[in-house]
PDB file of C-alpha atoms in Angstrom:
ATOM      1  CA  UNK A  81      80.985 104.530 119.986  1.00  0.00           C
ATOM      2  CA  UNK A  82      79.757 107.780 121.644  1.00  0.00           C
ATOM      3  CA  UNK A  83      82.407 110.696 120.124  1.00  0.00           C
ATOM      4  CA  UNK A  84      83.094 113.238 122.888  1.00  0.00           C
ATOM      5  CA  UNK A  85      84.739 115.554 120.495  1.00  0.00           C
ATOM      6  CA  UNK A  86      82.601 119.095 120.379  1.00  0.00           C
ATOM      7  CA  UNK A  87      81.133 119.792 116.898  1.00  0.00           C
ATOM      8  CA  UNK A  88      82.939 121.895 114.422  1.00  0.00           C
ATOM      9  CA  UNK A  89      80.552 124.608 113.768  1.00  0.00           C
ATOM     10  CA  UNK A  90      82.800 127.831 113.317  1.00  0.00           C
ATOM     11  CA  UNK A  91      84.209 127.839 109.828  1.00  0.00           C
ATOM     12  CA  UNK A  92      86.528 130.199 108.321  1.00  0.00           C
ATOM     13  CA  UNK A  93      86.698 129.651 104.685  1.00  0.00           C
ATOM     14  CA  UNK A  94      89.038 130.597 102.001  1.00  0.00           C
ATOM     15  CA  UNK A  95      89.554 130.109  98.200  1.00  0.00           C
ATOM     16  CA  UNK A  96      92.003 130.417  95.545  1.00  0.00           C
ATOM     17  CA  UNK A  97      91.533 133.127  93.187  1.00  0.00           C
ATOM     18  CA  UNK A  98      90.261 130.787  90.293  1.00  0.00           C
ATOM     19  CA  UNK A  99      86.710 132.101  89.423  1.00  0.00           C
ATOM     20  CA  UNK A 100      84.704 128.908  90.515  1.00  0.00           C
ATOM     21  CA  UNK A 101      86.637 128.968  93.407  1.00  0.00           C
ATOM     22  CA  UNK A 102      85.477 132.396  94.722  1.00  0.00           C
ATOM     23  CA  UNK A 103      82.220 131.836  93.705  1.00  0.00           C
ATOM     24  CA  UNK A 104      82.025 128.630  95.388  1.00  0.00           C
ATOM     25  CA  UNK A 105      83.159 130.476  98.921  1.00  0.00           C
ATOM     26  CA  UNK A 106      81.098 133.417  98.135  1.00  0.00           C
ATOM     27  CA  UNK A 107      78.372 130.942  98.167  1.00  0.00           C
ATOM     28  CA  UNK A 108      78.992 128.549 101.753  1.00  0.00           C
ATOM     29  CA  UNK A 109      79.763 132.025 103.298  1.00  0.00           C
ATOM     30  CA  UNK A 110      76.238 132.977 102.506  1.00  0.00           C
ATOM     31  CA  UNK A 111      74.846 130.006 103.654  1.00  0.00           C
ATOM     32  CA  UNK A 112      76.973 129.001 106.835  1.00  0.00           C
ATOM     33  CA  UNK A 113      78.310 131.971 107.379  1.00  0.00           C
ATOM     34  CA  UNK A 114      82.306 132.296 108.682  1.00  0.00           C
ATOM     35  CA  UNK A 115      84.531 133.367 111.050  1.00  0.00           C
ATOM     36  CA  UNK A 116      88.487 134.164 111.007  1.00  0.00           C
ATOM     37  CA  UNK A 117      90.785 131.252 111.162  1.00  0.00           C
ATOM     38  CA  UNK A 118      92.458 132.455 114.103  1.00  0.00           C
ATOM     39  CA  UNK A 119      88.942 132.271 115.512  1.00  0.00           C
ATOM     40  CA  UNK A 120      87.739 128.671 113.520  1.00  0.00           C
ATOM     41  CA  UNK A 121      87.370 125.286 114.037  1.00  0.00           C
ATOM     42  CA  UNK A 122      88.244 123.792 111.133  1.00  0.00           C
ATOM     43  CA  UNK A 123      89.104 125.984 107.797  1.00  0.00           C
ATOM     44  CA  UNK A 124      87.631 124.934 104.500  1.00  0.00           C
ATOM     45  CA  UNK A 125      89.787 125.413 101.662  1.00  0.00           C
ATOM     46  CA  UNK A 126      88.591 125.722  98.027  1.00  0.00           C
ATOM     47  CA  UNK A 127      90.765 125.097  95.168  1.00  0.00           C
ATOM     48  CA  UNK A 128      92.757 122.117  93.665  1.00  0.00           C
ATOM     49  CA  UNK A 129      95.919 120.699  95.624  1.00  0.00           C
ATOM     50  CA  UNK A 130      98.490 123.360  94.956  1.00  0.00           C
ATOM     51  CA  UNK A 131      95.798 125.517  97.101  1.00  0.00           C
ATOM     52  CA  UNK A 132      95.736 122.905  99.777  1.00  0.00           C
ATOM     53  CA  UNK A 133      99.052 123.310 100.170  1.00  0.00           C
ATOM     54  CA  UNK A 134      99.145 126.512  99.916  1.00  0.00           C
ATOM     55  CA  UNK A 135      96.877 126.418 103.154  1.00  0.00           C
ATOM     56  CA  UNK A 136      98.722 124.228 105.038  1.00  0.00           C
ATOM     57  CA  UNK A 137     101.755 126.259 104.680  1.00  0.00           C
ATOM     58  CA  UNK A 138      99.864 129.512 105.537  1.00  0.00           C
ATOM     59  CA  UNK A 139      98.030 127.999 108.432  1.00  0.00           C
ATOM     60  CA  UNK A 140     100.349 125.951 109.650  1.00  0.00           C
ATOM     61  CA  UNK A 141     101.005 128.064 112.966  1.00  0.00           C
ATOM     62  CA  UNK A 142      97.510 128.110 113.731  1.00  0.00           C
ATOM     63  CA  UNK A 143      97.151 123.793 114.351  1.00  0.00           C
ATOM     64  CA  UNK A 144      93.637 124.139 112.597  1.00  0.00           C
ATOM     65  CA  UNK A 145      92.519 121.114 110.790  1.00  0.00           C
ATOM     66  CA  UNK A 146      91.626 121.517 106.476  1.00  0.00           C
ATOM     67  CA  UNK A 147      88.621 120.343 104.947  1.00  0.00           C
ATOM     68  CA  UNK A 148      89.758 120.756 101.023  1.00  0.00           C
ATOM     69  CA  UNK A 149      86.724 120.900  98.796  1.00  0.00           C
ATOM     70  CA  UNK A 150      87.542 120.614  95.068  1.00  0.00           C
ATOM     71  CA  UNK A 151      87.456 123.542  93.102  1.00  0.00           C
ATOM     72  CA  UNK A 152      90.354 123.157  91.132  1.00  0.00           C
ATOM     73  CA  UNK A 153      92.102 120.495  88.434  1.00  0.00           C
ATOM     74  CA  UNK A 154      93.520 117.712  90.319  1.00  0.00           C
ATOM     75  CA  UNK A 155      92.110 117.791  93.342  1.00  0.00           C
ATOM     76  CA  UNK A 156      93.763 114.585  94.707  1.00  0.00           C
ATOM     77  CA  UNK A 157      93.767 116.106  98.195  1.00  0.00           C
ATOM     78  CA  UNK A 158      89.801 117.457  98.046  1.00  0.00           C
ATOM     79  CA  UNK A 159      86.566 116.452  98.848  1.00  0.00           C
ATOM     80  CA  UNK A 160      83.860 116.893  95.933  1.00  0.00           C
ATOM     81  CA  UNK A 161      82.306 120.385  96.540  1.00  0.00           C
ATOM     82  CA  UNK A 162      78.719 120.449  97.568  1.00  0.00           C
ATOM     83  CA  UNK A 163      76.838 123.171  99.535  1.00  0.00           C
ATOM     84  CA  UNK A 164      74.581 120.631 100.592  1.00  0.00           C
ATOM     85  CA  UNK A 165      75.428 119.193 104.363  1.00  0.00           C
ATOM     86  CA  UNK A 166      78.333 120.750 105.150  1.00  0.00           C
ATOM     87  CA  UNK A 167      78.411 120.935 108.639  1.00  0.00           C
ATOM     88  CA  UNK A 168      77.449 117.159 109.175  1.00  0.00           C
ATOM     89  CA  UNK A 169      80.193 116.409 106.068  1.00  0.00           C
ATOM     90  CA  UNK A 170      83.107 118.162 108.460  1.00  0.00           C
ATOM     91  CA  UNK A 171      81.967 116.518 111.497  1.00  0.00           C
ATOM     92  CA  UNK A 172      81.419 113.065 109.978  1.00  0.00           C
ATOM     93  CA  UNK A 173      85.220 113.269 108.297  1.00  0.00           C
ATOM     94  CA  UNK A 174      88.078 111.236 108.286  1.00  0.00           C
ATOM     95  CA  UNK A 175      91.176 112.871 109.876  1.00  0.00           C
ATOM     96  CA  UNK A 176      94.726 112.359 108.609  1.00  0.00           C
ATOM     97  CA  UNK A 177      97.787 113.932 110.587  1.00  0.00           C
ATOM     98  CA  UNK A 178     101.127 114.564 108.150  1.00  0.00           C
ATOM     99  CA  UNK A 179     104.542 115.700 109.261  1.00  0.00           C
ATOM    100  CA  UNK A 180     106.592 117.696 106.607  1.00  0.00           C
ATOM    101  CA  UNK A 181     109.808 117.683 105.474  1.00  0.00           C
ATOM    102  CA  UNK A 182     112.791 120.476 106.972  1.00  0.00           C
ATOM    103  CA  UNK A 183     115.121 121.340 104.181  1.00  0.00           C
ATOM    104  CA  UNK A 184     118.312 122.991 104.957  1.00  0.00           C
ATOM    105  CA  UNK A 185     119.634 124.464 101.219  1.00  0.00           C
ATOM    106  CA  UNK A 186     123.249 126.140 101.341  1.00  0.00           C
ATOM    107  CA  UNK A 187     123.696 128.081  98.410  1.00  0.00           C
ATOM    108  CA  UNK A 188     127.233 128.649  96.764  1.00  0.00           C
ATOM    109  CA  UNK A 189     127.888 131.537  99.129  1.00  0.00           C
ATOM    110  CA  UNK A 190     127.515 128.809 102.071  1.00  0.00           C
ATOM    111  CA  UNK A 191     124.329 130.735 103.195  1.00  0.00           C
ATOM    112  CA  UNK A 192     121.634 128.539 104.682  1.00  0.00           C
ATOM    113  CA  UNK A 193     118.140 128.600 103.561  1.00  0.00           C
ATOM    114  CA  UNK A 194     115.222 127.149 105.369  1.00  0.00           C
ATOM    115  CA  UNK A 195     111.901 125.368 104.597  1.00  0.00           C
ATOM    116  CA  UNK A 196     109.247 122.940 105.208  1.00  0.00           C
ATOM    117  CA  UNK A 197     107.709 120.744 102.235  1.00  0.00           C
ATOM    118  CA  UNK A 198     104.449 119.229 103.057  1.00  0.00           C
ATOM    119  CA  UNK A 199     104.674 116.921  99.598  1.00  0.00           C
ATOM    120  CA  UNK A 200     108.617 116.504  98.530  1.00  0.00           C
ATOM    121  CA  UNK A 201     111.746 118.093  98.590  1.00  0.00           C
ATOM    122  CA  UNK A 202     113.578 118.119  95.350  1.00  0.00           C
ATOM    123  CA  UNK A 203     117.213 118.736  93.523  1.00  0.00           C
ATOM    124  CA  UNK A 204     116.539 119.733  90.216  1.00  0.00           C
ATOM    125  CA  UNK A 205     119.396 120.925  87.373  1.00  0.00           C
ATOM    126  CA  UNK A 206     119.215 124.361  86.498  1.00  0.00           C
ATOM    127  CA  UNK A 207     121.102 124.203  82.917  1.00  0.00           C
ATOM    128  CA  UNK A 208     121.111 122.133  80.008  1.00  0.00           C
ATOM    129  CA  UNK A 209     123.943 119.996  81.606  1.00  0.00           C
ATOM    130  CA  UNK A 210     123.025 116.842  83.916  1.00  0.00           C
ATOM    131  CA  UNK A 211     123.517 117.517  87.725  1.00  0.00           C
ATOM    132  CA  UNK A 212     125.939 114.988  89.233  1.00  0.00           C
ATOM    133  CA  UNK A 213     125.404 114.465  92.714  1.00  0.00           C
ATOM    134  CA  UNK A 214     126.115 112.524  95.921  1.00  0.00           C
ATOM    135  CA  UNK A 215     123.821 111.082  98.633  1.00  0.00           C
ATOM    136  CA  UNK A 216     124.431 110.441 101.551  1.00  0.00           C
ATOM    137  CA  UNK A 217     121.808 108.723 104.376  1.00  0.00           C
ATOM    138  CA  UNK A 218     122.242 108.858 108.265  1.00  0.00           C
ATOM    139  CA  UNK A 219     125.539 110.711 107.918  1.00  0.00           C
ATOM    140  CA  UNK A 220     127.112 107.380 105.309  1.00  0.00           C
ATOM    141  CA  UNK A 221     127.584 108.112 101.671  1.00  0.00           C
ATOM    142  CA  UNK A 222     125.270 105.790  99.809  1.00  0.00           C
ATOM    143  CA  UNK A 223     125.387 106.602  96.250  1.00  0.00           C
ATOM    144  CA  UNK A 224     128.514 108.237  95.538  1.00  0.00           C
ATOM    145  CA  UNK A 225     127.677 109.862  92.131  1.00  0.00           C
ATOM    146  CA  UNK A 226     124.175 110.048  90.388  1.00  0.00           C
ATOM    147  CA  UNK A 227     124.126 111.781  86.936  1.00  0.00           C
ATOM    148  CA  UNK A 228     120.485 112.613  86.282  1.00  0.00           C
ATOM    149  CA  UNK A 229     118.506 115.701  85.958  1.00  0.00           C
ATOM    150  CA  UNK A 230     117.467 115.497  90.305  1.00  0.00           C
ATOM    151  CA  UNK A 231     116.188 113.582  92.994  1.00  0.00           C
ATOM    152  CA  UNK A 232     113.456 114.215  95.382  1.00  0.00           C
ATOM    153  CA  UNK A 233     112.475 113.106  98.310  1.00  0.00           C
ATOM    154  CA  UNK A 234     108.538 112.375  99.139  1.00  0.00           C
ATOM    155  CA  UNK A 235     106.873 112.184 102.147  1.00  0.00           C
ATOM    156  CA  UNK A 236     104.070 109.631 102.193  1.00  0.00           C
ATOM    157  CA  UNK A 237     101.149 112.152 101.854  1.00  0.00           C
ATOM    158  CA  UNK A 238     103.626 113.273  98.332  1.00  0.00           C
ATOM    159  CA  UNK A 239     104.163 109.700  97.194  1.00  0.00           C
ATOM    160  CA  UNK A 240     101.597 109.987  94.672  1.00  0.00           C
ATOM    161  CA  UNK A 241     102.200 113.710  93.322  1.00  0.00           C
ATOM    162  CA  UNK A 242     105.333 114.783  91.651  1.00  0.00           C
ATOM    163  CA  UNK A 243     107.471 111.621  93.239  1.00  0.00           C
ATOM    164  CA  UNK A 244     104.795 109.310  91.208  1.00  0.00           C
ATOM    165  CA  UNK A 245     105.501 111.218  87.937  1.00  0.00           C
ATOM    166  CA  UNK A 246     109.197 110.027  88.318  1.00  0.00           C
ATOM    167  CA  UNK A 247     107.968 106.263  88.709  1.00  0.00           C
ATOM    168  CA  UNK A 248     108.838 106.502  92.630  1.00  0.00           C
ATOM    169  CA  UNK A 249     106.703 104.478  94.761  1.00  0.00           C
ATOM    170  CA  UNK A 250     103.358 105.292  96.354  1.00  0.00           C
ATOM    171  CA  UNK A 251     103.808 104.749 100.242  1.00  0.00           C
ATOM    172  CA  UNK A 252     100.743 104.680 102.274  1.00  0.00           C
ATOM    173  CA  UNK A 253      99.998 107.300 105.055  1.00  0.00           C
ATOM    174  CA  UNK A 254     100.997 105.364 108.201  1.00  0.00           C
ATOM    175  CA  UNK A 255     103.854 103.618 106.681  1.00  0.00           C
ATOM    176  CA  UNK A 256     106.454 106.118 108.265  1.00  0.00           C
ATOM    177  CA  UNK A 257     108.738 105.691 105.540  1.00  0.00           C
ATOM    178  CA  UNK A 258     110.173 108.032 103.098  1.00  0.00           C
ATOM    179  CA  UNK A 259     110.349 107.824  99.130  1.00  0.00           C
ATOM    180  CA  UNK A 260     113.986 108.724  97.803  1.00  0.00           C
ATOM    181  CA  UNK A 261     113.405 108.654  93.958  1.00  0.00           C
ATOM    182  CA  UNK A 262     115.801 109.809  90.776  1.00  0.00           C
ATOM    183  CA  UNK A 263     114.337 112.168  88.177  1.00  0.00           C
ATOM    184  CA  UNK A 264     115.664 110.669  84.672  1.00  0.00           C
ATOM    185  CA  UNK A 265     119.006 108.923  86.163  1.00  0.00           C
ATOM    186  CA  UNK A 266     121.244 108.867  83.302  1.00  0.00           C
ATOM    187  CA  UNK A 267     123.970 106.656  85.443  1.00  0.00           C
ATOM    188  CA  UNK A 268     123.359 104.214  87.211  1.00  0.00           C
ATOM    189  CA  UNK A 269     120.538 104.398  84.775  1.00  0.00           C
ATOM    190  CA  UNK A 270     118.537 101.349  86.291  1.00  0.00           C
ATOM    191  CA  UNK A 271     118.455 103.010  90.030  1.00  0.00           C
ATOM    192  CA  UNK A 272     114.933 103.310  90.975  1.00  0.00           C
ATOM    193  CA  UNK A 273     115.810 104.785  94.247  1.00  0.00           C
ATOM    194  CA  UNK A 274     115.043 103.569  97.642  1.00  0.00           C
ATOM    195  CA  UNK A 275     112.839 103.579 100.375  1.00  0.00           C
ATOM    196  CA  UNK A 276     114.025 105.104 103.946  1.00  0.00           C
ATOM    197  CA  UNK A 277     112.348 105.234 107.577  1.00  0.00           C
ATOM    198  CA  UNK A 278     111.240 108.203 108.543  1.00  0.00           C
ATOM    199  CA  UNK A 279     113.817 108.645 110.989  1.00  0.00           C
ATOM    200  CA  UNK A 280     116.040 109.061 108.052  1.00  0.00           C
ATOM    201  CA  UNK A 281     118.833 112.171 107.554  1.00  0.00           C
ATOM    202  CA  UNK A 282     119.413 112.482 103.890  1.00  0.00           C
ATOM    203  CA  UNK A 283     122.514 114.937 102.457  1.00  0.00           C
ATOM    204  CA  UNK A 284     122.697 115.304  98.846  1.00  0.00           C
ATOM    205  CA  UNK A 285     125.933 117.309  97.409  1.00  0.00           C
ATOM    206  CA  UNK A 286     126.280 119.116  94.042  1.00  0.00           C
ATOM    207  CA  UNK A 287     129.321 117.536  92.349  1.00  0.00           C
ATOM    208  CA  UNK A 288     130.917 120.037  90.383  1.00  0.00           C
ATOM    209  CA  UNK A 289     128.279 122.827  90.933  1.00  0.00           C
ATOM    210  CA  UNK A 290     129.912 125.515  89.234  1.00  0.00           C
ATOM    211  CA  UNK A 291     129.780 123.609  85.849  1.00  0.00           C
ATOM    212  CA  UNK A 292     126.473 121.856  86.612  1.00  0.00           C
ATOM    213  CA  UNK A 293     124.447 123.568  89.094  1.00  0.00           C
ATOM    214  CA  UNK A 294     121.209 123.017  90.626  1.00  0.00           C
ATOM    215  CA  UNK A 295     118.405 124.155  92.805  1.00  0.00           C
ATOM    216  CA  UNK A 296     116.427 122.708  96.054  1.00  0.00           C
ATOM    217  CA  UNK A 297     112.587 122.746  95.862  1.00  0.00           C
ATOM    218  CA  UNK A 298     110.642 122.117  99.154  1.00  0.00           C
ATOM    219  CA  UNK A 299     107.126 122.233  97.515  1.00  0.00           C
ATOM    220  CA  UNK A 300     107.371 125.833  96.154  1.00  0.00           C
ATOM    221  CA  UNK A 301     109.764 127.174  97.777  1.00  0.00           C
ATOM    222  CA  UNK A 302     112.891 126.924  95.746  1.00  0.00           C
ATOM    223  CA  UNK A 303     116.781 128.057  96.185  1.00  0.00           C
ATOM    224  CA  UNK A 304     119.101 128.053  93.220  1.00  0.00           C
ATOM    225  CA  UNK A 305     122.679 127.528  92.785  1.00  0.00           C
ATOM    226  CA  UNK A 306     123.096 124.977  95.783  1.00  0.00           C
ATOM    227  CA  UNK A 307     126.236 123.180  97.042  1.00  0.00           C
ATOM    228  CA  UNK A 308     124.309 120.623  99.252  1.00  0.00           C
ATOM    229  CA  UNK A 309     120.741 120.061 101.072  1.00  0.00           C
ATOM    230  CA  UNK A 310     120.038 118.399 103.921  1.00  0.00           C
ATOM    231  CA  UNK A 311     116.684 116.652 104.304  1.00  0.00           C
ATOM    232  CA  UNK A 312     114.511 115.074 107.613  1.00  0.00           C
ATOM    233  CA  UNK A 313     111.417 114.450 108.934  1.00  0.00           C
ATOM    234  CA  UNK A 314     109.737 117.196 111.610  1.00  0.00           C
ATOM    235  CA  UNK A 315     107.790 115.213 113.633  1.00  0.00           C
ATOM    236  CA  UNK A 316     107.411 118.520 115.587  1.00  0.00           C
ATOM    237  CA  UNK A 317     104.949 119.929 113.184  1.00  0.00           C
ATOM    238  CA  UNK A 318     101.640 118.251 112.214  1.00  0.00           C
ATOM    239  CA  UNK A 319      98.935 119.002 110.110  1.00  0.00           C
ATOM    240  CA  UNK A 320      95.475 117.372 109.881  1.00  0.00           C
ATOM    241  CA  UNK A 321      93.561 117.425 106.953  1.00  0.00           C
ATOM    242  CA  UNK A 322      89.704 115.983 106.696  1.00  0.00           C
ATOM    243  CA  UNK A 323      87.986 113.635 103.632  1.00  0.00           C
ATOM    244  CA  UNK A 324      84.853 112.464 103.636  1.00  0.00           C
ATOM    245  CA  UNK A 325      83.614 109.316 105.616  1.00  0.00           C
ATOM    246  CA  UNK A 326      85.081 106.513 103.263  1.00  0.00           C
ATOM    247  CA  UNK A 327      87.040 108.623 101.561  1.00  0.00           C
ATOM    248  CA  UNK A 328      89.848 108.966 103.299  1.00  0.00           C
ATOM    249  CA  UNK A 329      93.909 109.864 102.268  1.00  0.00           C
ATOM    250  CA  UNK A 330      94.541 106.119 103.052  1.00  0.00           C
ATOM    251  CA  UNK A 331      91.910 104.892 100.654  1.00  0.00           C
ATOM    252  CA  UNK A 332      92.616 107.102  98.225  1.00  0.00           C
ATOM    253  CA  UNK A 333      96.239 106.364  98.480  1.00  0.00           C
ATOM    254  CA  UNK A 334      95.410 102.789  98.197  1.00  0.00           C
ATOM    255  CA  UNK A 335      93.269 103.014  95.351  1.00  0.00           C
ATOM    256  CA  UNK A 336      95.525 105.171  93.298  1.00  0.00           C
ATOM    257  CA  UNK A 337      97.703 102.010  93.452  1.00  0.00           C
ATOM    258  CA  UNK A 338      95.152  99.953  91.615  1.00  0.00           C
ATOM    259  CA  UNK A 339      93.928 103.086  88.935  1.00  0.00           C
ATOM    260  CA  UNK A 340      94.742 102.672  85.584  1.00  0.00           C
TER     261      UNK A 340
END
């Protein structure tokens, strides 16, 4: 099928500051050269995922898509770095469009605190104590006390980052669901958490937050000493990011289901 879509050609590159990384950029730049991102087509990111996010986060205002290339330790959301064929690589990819998370954190002095997680948003305890809290979906208390040390809640594209860690599920890209998953639920101890659409408003309270308090995390952004969070999709933001032909986030989601 003919693709009318110009070719990405101006590339604005950036790295994290791990040395391979920088070397890595120091090296495309002198081979493809580069432009500013408010300028690019596409922006290729070196580094592992925390970078990638990182990225996203930074560029999100600018609508550009990310072509990760691995430079880092995980690299779950990279290509394999190559300065070989770049430029048929990027226009050859596989695009996937995410929506983040918008957390709404009010702190113990009722102040509100804004921000968008790309992989989960997460209630963590802050002390030695368990938190105790209650969750509520669509506005209807559904669990009406959870002892554990948090919950989170994933988006698909974090299924299989810190929400896999605490045994939550891995939900494929398209599935337009959301992962709600304890983190070491003491009682009930045999929740496993649940699975939400997309569409889905999700309140979590601190029960007695002076003697067990916690903090939100949207990715790594995080507000302590919180009375309650409220959690939703923003299907007015997207991001794209690009994998290789045949290597796509749906495949790899997939086959991280079947890894040992």
């Amino acid at each position: 099928m003919f693709d009318a879509r110009p070719a990405l050609t101006r590339i604005a590159f950036c790295a994290s500051d791990r040395p391979e990384a920088q070397e890595g950029m120091a090296a495309l730049v002198a081979r493809y050269g580069g432009v500013p991102e408010s300028e690019a087509q596409v922006i290729v990111a070196l580094g592992g995922d925390g970078f990638m996010l990182e990225t996203l986060h930074r560029t999100m205002s600018l609508g550009r898509p990310i072509y990760g290339m691995n430079r880092g330790s995980v690299g779950f959301l990279m290509n394999e770095y190559s300065e070989e064929g770049l430029i048929d690589r990027i226009n050859s990819a596989e695009r996937a469009v995410i929506h983040p998370l918008t957390m709404v954190a009010i702190d113990s002095h009722r102040r509100q605190h804004r921000a968008l997680a790309i992989n989960e948003v997460s209630m963590l305890r802050q002390t030695r104590q368990t938190a105790k809290l209650r969750i509520s979906i669509d506005g209807k208390v559904r669990m009406n006390e959870l002892v554990c040390d948090g919950v989170l809640v994933a988006t698909p594209a974090g299924s299989t980052a810190y929400n896999l860690s605490a045994y939550g599920p891995i939900v494929p890209i398209d599935a337009k669901v959301l992962a709600l998953t304890p983190i070491s639920a003491f009682r009930p101890r045999r929740w496993r958490g649940a699975l939400l659409s997309h569409t889905a408003r999700v309140t979590i309270e601190v029960l007695e937050a002076d003697k067990r308090p916690a903090s939100a995390v949207a990715d790594n952004f995080e507000v302590r000493d919180i009375v309650e969070v409220h959690i939703g999709e923003d299907r007015s933001v997207s991001m794209a990011m690009m994998f290789d032909a045949g290597r796509s986030l749906e495949e790899r989601v997939l086959a991280e289901q079947f890894s040992g």
